[in-house]
PDB file of C-alpha atoms in Angstrom:
ATOM      1  CA  MET A   1      -2.305   1.730  -6.757  1.00  0.00           C
ATOM      2  CA  GLY A   2      -1.352  -1.861  -6.199  1.00  0.00           C
ATOM      3  CA  GLU A   3      -0.330  -3.267  -2.844  1.00  0.00           C
ATOM      4  CA  LYS A   4       3.426  -2.511  -3.302  1.00  0.00           C
ATOM      5  CA  GLU A   5       2.604   1.126  -3.952  1.00  0.00           C
ATOM      6  CA  VAL A   6       0.329   1.479  -1.012  1.00  0.00           C
ATOM      7  CA  ILE A   7       2.837  -0.260   1.311  1.00  0.00           C
ATOM      8  CA  LYS A   8       5.590   2.223   0.188  1.00  0.00           C
ATOM      9  CA  GLU A   9       3.365   5.203   0.973  1.00  0.00           C
ATOM     10  CA  ARG A  10       2.369   3.825   4.374  1.00  0.00           C
ATOM     11  CA  ILE A  11       5.849   2.730   5.612  1.00  0.00           C
ATOM     12  CA  ALA A  12       7.202   6.196   4.612  1.00  0.00           C
ATOM     13  CA  TRP A  13       5.456   7.479   7.754  1.00  0.00           C
ATOM     14  CA  LEU A  14       7.906   5.381   9.765  1.00  0.00           C
ATOM     15  CA  TYR A  15      10.662   7.804   8.813  1.00  0.00           C
ATOM     16  CA  PRO A  16      11.514   8.712  12.432  1.00  0.00           C
ATOM     17  CA  LEU A  17      12.445   5.160  13.258  1.00  0.00           C
ATOM     18  CA  ALA A  18      16.126   5.185  12.088  1.00  0.00           C
ATOM     19  CA  SER A  19      16.884   8.244  14.248  1.00  0.00           C
ATOM     20  CA  ILE A  20      14.898   6.918  17.224  1.00  0.00           C
ATOM     21  CA  ILE A  21      16.932   3.620  16.947  1.00  0.00           C
ATOM     22  CA  GLU A  22      20.239   5.561  16.889  1.00  0.00           C
ATOM     23  CA  ASP A  23      19.341   7.499  20.054  1.00  0.00           C
ATOM     24  CA  ALA A  24      18.156   4.232  21.757  1.00  0.00           C
ATOM     25  CA  ALA A  25      21.413   2.473  20.829  1.00  0.00           C
ATOM     26  CA  ALA A  26      23.507   5.352  22.275  1.00  0.00           C
ATOM     27  CA  GLU A  27      21.573   5.075  25.619  1.00  0.00           C
ATOM     28  CA  VAL A  28      21.890   1.347  25.806  1.00  0.00           C
ATOM     29  CA  ASP A  29      25.635   1.489  25.186  1.00  0.00           C
ATOM     30  CA  ALA A  30      26.027   4.112  27.834  1.00  0.00           C
ATOM     31  CA  GLU A  31      24.176   1.965  30.294  1.00  0.00           C
ATOM     32  CA  MET A  32      25.952  -1.153  29.457  1.00  0.00           C
ATOM     33  CA  SER A  33      29.357   0.478  29.767  1.00  0.00           C
ATOM     34  CA  ARG A  34      28.740   0.755  33.409  1.00  0.00           C
ATOM     35  CA  GLU A  35      27.614  -2.898  33.824  1.00  0.00           C
ATOM     36  CA  LYS A  36      29.727  -5.939  34.057  1.00  0.00           C
ATOM     37  CA  TYR A  37      28.968  -7.900  30.985  1.00  0.00           C
ATOM     38  CA  ASN A  38      31.218  -9.854  28.749  1.00  0.00           C
ATOM     39  CA  ASP A  39      31.117  -9.325  24.926  1.00  0.00           C
ATOM     40  CA  VAL A  40      28.980 -12.324  24.232  1.00  0.00           C
ATOM     41  CA  GLN A  41      26.421 -11.223  26.899  1.00  0.00           C
ATOM     42  CA  LYS A  42      26.425  -7.721  25.506  1.00  0.00           C
ATOM     43  CA  ARG A  43      25.704  -8.963  21.999  1.00  0.00           C
ATOM     44  CA  ASN A  44      22.807 -11.138  23.322  1.00  0.00           C
ATOM     45  CA  ILE A  45      20.928  -8.492  25.247  1.00  0.00           C
ATOM     46  CA  ARG A  46      21.908  -5.222  23.469  1.00  0.00           C
ATOM     47  CA  SER A  47      19.465  -5.475  20.586  1.00  0.00           C
ATOM     48  CA  VAL A  48      16.650  -6.508  23.040  1.00  0.00           C
ATOM     49  CA  ARG A  49      17.325  -3.438  25.234  1.00  0.00           C
ATOM     50  CA  ILE A  50      17.553  -1.181  22.051  1.00  0.00           C
ATOM     51  CA  ASN A  51      14.115  -2.384  20.892  1.00  0.00           C
ATOM     52  CA  MET A  52      12.609  -1.726  24.406  1.00  0.00           C
ATOM     53  CA  HIS A  53      14.016   1.805  24.348  1.00  0.00           C
ATOM     54  CA  VAL A  54      12.639   2.308  20.791  1.00  0.00           C
ATOM     55  CA  ARG A  55       9.274   1.350  21.964  1.00  0.00           C
ATOM     56  CA  GLU A  56       9.320   3.959  24.791  1.00  0.00           C
ATOM     57  CA  LYS A  57      10.695   6.704  22.544  1.00  0.00           C
ATOM     58  CA  TRP A  58       8.040   5.974  19.872  1.00  0.00           C
ATOM     59  CA  LYS A  59       5.281   6.093  22.518  1.00  0.00           C
ATOM     60  CA  ALA A  60       6.532   9.491  23.942  1.00  0.00           C
ATOM     61  CA  SER A  61       7.296  11.246  20.615  1.00  0.00           C
ATOM     62  CA  GLN A  62       4.998   9.819  17.922  1.00  0.00           C
ATOM     63  CA  ALA A  63       1.515  10.222  19.320  1.00  0.00           C
ATOM     64  CA  ASP A  64       0.306  11.852  16.092  1.00  0.00           C
ATOM     65  CA  ASN A  65       1.908   9.304  13.888  1.00  0.00           C
ATOM     66  CA  PRO A  66      -0.609   6.869  12.010  1.00  0.00           C
ATOM     67  CA  TRP A  67       1.662   4.004  13.181  1.00  0.00           C
ATOM     68  CA  GLU A  68       0.617   3.079  16.832  1.00  0.00           C
ATOM     69  CA  LEU A  69       2.139   0.637  19.292  1.00  0.00           C
ATOM     70  CA  ILE A  70      -0.110  -2.329  19.866  1.00  0.00           C
ATOM     71  CA  ASP A  71       1.994  -4.413  22.237  1.00  0.00           C
ATOM     72  CA  ALA A  72       2.833  -3.727  25.855  1.00  0.00           C
ATOM     73  CA  SER A  73       6.405  -5.302  25.669  1.00  0.00           C
ATOM     74  CA  TYR A  74       7.624  -5.272  22.038  1.00  0.00           C
ATOM     75  CA  SER A  75       7.970  -2.823  19.177  1.00  0.00           C
ATOM     76  CA  HIS A  76       5.003  -4.035  17.284  1.00  0.00           C
ATOM     77  CA  LEU A  77       3.007  -1.385  15.390  1.00  0.00           C
ATOM     78  CA  ARG A  78      -0.271  -1.098  13.380  1.00  0.00           C
ATOM     79  CA  ASP A  79      -1.202   1.510  10.781  1.00  0.00           C
ATOM     80  CA  ARG A  80      -4.456   3.173  11.834  1.00  0.00           C
ATOM     81  CA  VAL A  81      -5.296   3.970   8.155  1.00  0.00           C
ATOM     82  CA  THR A  82      -4.876   0.582   6.429  1.00  0.00           C
ATOM     83  CA  GLY A  83      -4.646  -1.927   9.398  1.00  0.00           C
ATOM     84  CA  MET A  84      -1.129  -3.117   8.262  1.00  0.00           C
ATOM     85  CA  TYR A  85       1.000  -4.742  11.006  1.00  0.00           C
ATOM     86  CA  VAL A  86       4.775  -4.596  11.502  1.00  0.00           C
ATOM     87  CA  GLU A  87       7.370  -5.951  13.950  1.00  0.00           C
ATOM     88  CA  LEU A  88      10.811  -4.482  14.638  1.00  0.00           C
ATOM     89  CA  HIS A  89      13.808  -6.776  14.671  1.00  0.00           C
ATOM     90  CA  PRO A  90      17.511  -6.419  14.488  1.00  0.00           C
ATOM     91  CA  ALA A  91      19.298  -7.940  11.547  1.00  0.00           C
ATOM     92  CA  LEU A  92      20.715 -11.271  12.309  1.00  0.00           C
ATOM     93  CA  TRP A  93      24.467 -11.562  11.780  1.00  0.00           C
ATOM     94  CA  GLY A  94      24.334  -8.150   9.950  1.00  0.00           C
ATOM     95  CA  LYS A  95      22.374  -9.550   7.086  1.00  0.00           C
ATOM     96  CA  MET A  96      19.223  -7.682   5.891  1.00  0.00           C
ATOM     97  CA  SER A  97      16.700 -10.513   5.429  1.00  0.00           C
ATOM     98  CA  VAL A  98      13.530 -11.929   6.695  1.00  0.00           C
ATOM     99  CA  VAL A  99      13.836 -12.978  10.368  1.00  0.00           C
ATOM    100  CA  LYS A 100      12.312 -16.365  11.291  1.00  0.00           C
ATOM    101  CA  PRO A 101       8.955 -16.081  13.210  1.00  0.00           C
ATOM    102  CA  ALA A 102       8.622 -17.047  16.780  1.00  0.00           C
ATOM    103  CA  ASN A 103       8.187 -20.643  17.437  1.00  0.00           C
ATOM    104  CA  THR A 104       4.344 -20.472  17.654  1.00  0.00           C
ATOM    105  CA  GLU A 105       1.775 -21.483  15.127  1.00  0.00           C
ATOM    106  CA  ALA A 106       0.236 -18.057  15.110  1.00  0.00           C
ATOM    107  CA  SER A 107       3.517 -16.322  14.297  1.00  0.00           C
ATOM    108  CA  CYS A 108       4.310 -18.827  11.580  1.00  0.00           C
ATOM    109  CA  ILE A 109       0.974 -18.240   9.967  1.00  0.00           C
ATOM    110  CA  ARG A 110       1.205 -14.529  10.291  1.00  0.00           C
ATOM    111  CA  PHE A 111       4.440 -14.555   8.257  1.00  0.00           C
ATOM    112  CA  ARG A 112       3.204 -16.943   5.611  1.00  0.00           C
ATOM    113  CA  GLN A 113       1.598 -14.725   2.969  1.00  0.00           C
ATOM    114  CA  SER A 114       0.762 -14.311  -0.687  1.00  0.00           C
ATOM    115  CA  ALA A 115       2.431 -12.177  -3.255  1.00  0.00           C
ATOM    116  CA  CYS A 116       1.506  -8.489  -3.396  1.00  0.00           C
ATOM    117  CA  ARG A 117      -1.874  -7.788  -4.991  1.00  0.00           C
ATOM    118  CA  SER A 118      -2.351  -5.830  -8.124  1.00  0.00           C
ATOM    119  CA  ALA A 119      -4.511  -2.627  -8.270  1.00  0.00           C
ATOM    120  CA  ASP A 120      -7.463  -4.661  -9.548  1.00  0.00           C
ATOM    121  CA  GLU A 121      -7.155  -7.145  -6.716  1.00  0.00           C
ATOM    122  CA  MET A 122      -7.050  -4.606  -3.864  1.00  0.00           C
ATOM    123  CA  GLN A 123      -9.802  -4.609  -1.321  1.00  0.00           C
ATOM    124  CA  PHE A 124     -11.152  -1.419   0.356  1.00  0.00           C
ATOM    125  CA  CYS A 125     -12.735  -0.534   3.618  1.00  0.00           C
ATOM    126  CA  ILE A 126     -14.114   2.543   5.368  1.00  0.00           C
ATOM    127  CA  GLY A 127     -11.467   4.468   7.255  1.00  0.00           C
ATOM    128  CA  ASP A 128     -11.880   6.298  10.517  1.00  0.00           C
ATOM    129  CA  ASP A 129     -12.655   9.536   8.736  1.00  0.00           C
ATOM    130  CA  GLY A 130     -15.353   7.905   6.539  1.00  0.00           C
ATOM    131  CA  THR A 131     -13.232   7.634   3.322  1.00  0.00           C
ATOM    132  CA  MET A 132     -12.439   4.653   1.231  1.00  0.00           C
ATOM    133  CA  VAL A 133      -8.906   3.164   2.195  1.00  0.00           C
ATOM    134  CA  PRO A 134      -6.979   0.105   1.063  1.00  0.00           C
ATOM    135  CA  ASP A 135      -7.530  -2.834   3.456  1.00  0.00           C
ATOM    136  CA  LEU A 136      -4.070  -4.156   4.369  1.00  0.00           C
ATOM    137  CA  SER A 137      -5.222  -5.684   7.684  1.00  0.00           C
ATOM    138  CA  GLY A 138      -3.970  -9.021   6.373  1.00  0.00           C
ATOM    139  CA  VAL A 139      -0.551  -7.828   5.705  1.00  0.00           C
ATOM    140  CA  SER A 140       2.209  -8.591   8.348  1.00  0.00           C
ATOM    141  CA  GLY A 141       5.553  -6.989   7.722  1.00  0.00           C
ATOM    142  CA  GLN A 142       8.969  -7.039   9.349  1.00  0.00           C
ATOM    143  CA  LEU A 143      11.096  -3.905   9.958  1.00  0.00           C
ATOM    144  CA  ILE A 144      14.744  -5.082  10.055  1.00  0.00           C
ATOM    145  CA  TRP A 145      17.476  -2.719  11.324  1.00  0.00           C
ATOM    146  CA  LYS A 146      21.243  -2.702  11.302  1.00  0.00           C
ATOM    147  CA  GLU A 147      24.067  -0.381  11.897  1.00  0.00           C
ATOM    148  CA  GLU A 148      26.260   0.812   8.989  1.00  0.00           C
ATOM    149  CA  ASP A 149      29.191   3.212   9.416  1.00  0.00           C
ATOM    150  CA  GLY A 150      27.598   4.691  12.468  1.00  0.00           C
ATOM    151  CA  GLU A 151      24.139   5.095  11.008  1.00  0.00           C
ATOM    152  CA  VAL A 152      21.081   2.864  11.330  1.00  0.00           C
ATOM    153  CA  VAL A 153      19.475   1.411   8.275  1.00  0.00           C
ATOM    154  CA  VAL A 154      15.917   0.198   8.288  1.00  0.00           C
ATOM    155  CA  TRP A 155      14.425  -2.187   5.695  1.00  0.00           C
ATOM    156  CA  PHE A 156      10.826  -3.395   5.361  1.00  0.00           C
ATOM    157  CA  PHE A 157      10.063  -7.000   4.343  1.00  0.00           C
ATOM    158  CA  LYS A 158       6.748  -8.580   3.576  1.00  0.00           C
ATOM    159  CA  PRO A 159       7.518 -12.301   4.259  1.00  0.00           C
ATOM    160  CA  LEU A 160       6.210 -14.800   1.679  1.00  0.00           C
ATOM    161  CA  ASN A 161       7.284 -17.635   4.075  1.00  0.00           C
ATOM    162  CA  GLY A 162       8.975 -16.533   7.203  1.00  0.00           C
ATOM    163  CA  GLU A 163      10.131 -20.079   8.099  1.00  0.00           C
ATOM    164  CA  LYS A 164      12.074 -20.247   4.830  1.00  0.00           C
ATOM    165  CA  ARG A 165      13.013 -16.554   5.005  1.00  0.00           C
ATOM    166  CA  LEU A 166      11.469 -15.730   1.666  1.00  0.00           C
ATOM    167  CA  SER A 167       9.982 -12.326   1.001  1.00  0.00           C
ATOM    168  CA  ALA A 168       7.227 -11.258  -1.406  1.00  0.00           C
ATOM    169  CA  PHE A 169       8.405  -7.631  -1.412  1.00  0.00           C
ATOM    170  CA  ASP A 170      11.075  -5.387   0.336  1.00  0.00           C
ATOM    171  CA  CYS A 171      12.050  -1.806   0.334  1.00  0.00           C
ATOM    172  CA  PRO A 172      14.011   0.757   2.504  1.00  0.00           C
ATOM    173  CA  VAL A 173      12.385   2.992   5.083  1.00  0.00           C
ATOM    174  CA  LEU A 174      13.719   6.482   4.428  1.00  0.00           C
ATOM    175  CA  ARG A 175      14.587   9.071   6.991  1.00  0.00           C
ATOM    176  CA  ASP A 176      12.418  11.826   5.625  1.00  0.00           C
ATOM    177  CA  ARG A 177       8.919  12.254   4.398  1.00  0.00           C
ATOM    178  CA  ASP A 178       9.222  15.404   2.298  1.00  0.00           C
ATOM    179  CA  SER A 179       7.842  13.642  -0.752  1.00  0.00           C
ATOM    180  CA  ILE A 180       4.821  12.220   1.186  1.00  0.00           C
ATOM    181  CA  GLU A 181       1.412  13.979   0.767  1.00  0.00           C
ATOM    182  CA  ASP A 182      -1.738  13.443   2.658  1.00  0.00           C
ATOM    183  CA  MET A 183      -3.173  11.082   0.207  1.00  0.00           C
ATOM    184  CA  ARG A 184      -6.815   9.940  -0.020  1.00  0.00           C
ATOM    185  CA  PHE A 185      -7.453   6.445  -1.086  1.00  0.00           C
ATOM    186  CA  GLU A 186     -10.720   6.000  -3.039  1.00  0.00           C
ATOM    187  CA  ARG A 187     -12.047   3.737  -5.625  1.00  0.00           C
ATOM    188  CA  ALA A 188     -11.418   4.912  -9.179  1.00  0.00           C
ATOM    189  CA  GLN A 189     -14.443   6.556 -10.654  1.00  0.00           C
ATOM    190  CA  GLU A 190     -15.754   5.568 -14.084  1.00  0.00           C
ATOM    191  CA  ASN A 191     -13.885   7.265 -17.005  1.00  0.00           C
ATOM    192  CA  GLN A 192     -11.541   8.809 -14.439  1.00  0.00           C
ATOM    193  CA  PHE A 193      -8.502   7.765 -16.492  1.00  0.00           C
ATOM    194  CA  MET A 194      -9.845   8.753 -19.925  1.00  0.00           C
ATOM    195  CA  LEU A 195      -7.571  11.220 -21.606  1.00  0.00           C
ATOM    196  CA  ASP A 196      -8.807  14.738 -21.556  1.00  0.00           C
ATOM    197  CA  ASP A 197      -8.281  15.428 -25.196  1.00  0.00           C
ATOM    198  CA  LEU A 198     -10.003  12.279 -26.018  1.00  0.00           C
ATOM    199  CA  ARG A 199     -12.974  13.219 -23.943  1.00  0.00           C
ATOM    200  CA  GLU A 200     -12.913  16.706 -25.647  1.00  0.00           C
ATOM    201  CA  ASN A 201     -12.934  15.153 -29.107  1.00  0.00           C
ATOM    202  CA  ILE A 202     -15.883  12.989 -28.227  1.00  0.00           C
ATOM    203  CA  ASP A 203     -17.837  15.972 -26.794  1.00  0.00           C
ATOM    204  CA  GLU A 204     -17.060  17.998 -29.940  1.00  0.00           C
ATOM    205  CA  ASP A 205     -18.140  15.060 -32.266  1.00  0.00           C
ATOM    206  CA  ILE A 206     -21.440  14.768 -30.402  1.00  0.00           C
ATOM    207  CA  ALA A 207     -21.987  18.496 -30.486  1.00  0.00           C
ATOM    208  CA  SER A 208     -21.374  18.694 -34.261  1.00  0.00           C
ATOM    209  CA  HIS A 209     -23.565  15.709 -35.028  1.00  0.00           C
ATOM    210  CA  PRO A 210     -26.553  16.059 -32.720  1.00  0.00           C
ATOM    211  CA  GLU A 211     -28.690  13.884 -35.101  1.00  0.00           C
ATOM    212  CA  SER A 212     -26.482  10.935 -34.133  1.00  0.00           C
ATOM    213  CA  GLU A 213     -28.435  10.574 -30.990  1.00  0.00           C
ATOM    214  CA  GLU A 214     -31.701  10.164 -32.965  1.00  0.00           C
ATOM    215  CA  ASN A 215     -33.165   6.866 -34.294  1.00  0.00           C
ATOM    216  CA  PRO A 216     -31.501   6.393 -37.725  1.00  0.00           C
ATOM    217  CA  ILE A 217     -34.803   5.126 -39.158  1.00  0.00           C
ATOM    218  CA  ASP A 218     -36.663   8.148 -38.034  1.00  0.00           C
ATOM    219  CA  GLU A 219     -33.986  10.332 -39.452  1.00  0.00           C
ATOM    220  CA  ALA A 220     -34.173   8.572 -42.860  1.00  0.00           C
ATOM    221  CA  ARG A 221     -38.044   8.822 -42.832  1.00  0.00           C
ATOM    222  CA  SER A 222     -37.912  12.585 -42.162  1.00  0.00           C
ATOM    223  CA  VAL A 223     -35.530  13.076 -45.168  1.00  0.00           C
ATOM    224  CA  SER A 224     -37.755  11.060 -47.497  1.00  0.00           C
ATOM    225  CA  GLU A 225     -40.817  13.142 -46.544  1.00  0.00           C
ATOM    226  CA  GLU A 226     -39.012  16.254 -47.531  1.00  0.00           C
ATOM    227  CA  THR A 227     -37.704  14.920 -50.825  1.00  0.00           C
ATOM    228  CA  GLY A 228     -40.388  12.604 -51.873  1.00  0.00           C
ATOM    229  CA  ASP A 229     -37.961   9.730 -52.011  1.00  0.00           C
ATOM    230  CA  SER A 230     -39.503   6.387 -51.290  1.00  0.00           C
ATOM    231  CA  SER A 231     -36.223   4.641 -50.525  1.00  0.00           C
ATOM    232  CA  THR A 232     -36.610   4.713 -46.758  1.00  0.00           C
ATOM    233  CA  PRO A 233     -36.166   1.627 -44.579  1.00  0.00           C
ATOM    234  CA  ASP A 234     -39.964   1.240 -44.351  1.00  0.00           C
ATOM    235  CA  GLY A 235     -40.371   1.703 -48.094  1.00  0.00           C
ATOM    236  CA  ASN A 236     -37.743  -0.970 -48.782  1.00  0.00           C
ATOM    237  CA  VAL A 237     -39.618  -3.364 -46.549  1.00  0.00           C
ATOM    238  CA  ASP A 238     -42.933  -2.707 -48.329  1.00  0.00           C
ATOM    239  CA  GLY A 239     -41.273  -3.041 -51.780  1.00  0.00           C
ATOM    240  CA  ASN A 240     -39.732  -6.363 -50.849  1.00  0.00           C
ATOM    241  CA  GLN A 241     -43.181  -7.593 -49.711  1.00  0.00           C
ATOM    242  CA  GLU A 242     -44.824  -6.619 -53.028  1.00  0.00           C
ATOM    243  CA  ASN A 243     -42.128  -8.324 -55.031  1.00  0.00           C
ATOM    244  CA  LYS A 244     -42.629 -11.552 -53.005  1.00  0.00           C
ATOM    245  CA  LYS A 245     -46.380 -11.274 -53.836  1.00  0.00           C
ATOM    246  CA  GLU A 246     -45.677 -10.956 -57.556  1.00  0.00           C
TER     247      GLU A 246
END
């Protein structure tokens, strides 16, 4: 698989995120209803509080999820399998797009990336269980969420240039993982993609013509010895040499 396909498979494990954000938003709204904030203050701090609640809920309920929290204060996660990194952010002005990175050189560099690699360009490393897995340790993504008709929608972006809000690839994070299987990532073996019927035809052809594996000159010589025919490759060479002498 190319990088896009691997990313889709890995972010599918983030399927609990939308429901967790919804639960966190309900808790934050209940808390803030008892506090004296104006509408502007509520908008400014609500999403920050929701992200903090999401972090605590993910930590408490997703211990077996391959995406693990790696920051003590923010909802930043890393995939234990491939090493891919993601940050959770609310959608700005309700628009699903890349969020500008923090005003630090490290953050700007993190979200300035190349386009997704093809299958031939993928790099591999040894996973925790000793199997070959795609190396996505250089991929930094953003998980952008917003509320639509009472439900939370989560979208993944791989920023091409975070400062310019350009993305190399984006796709939704679905709410279920029924279609996800426990996949093993390994390098393709030689002839793995050869069609079965083509392989069978080749095997049958070799079985029906075993002499094809022999030296054709030796085969011709054995035939000439049985028939007395002198028109073997060696005979032709000798005849040519005699003609040259004459």
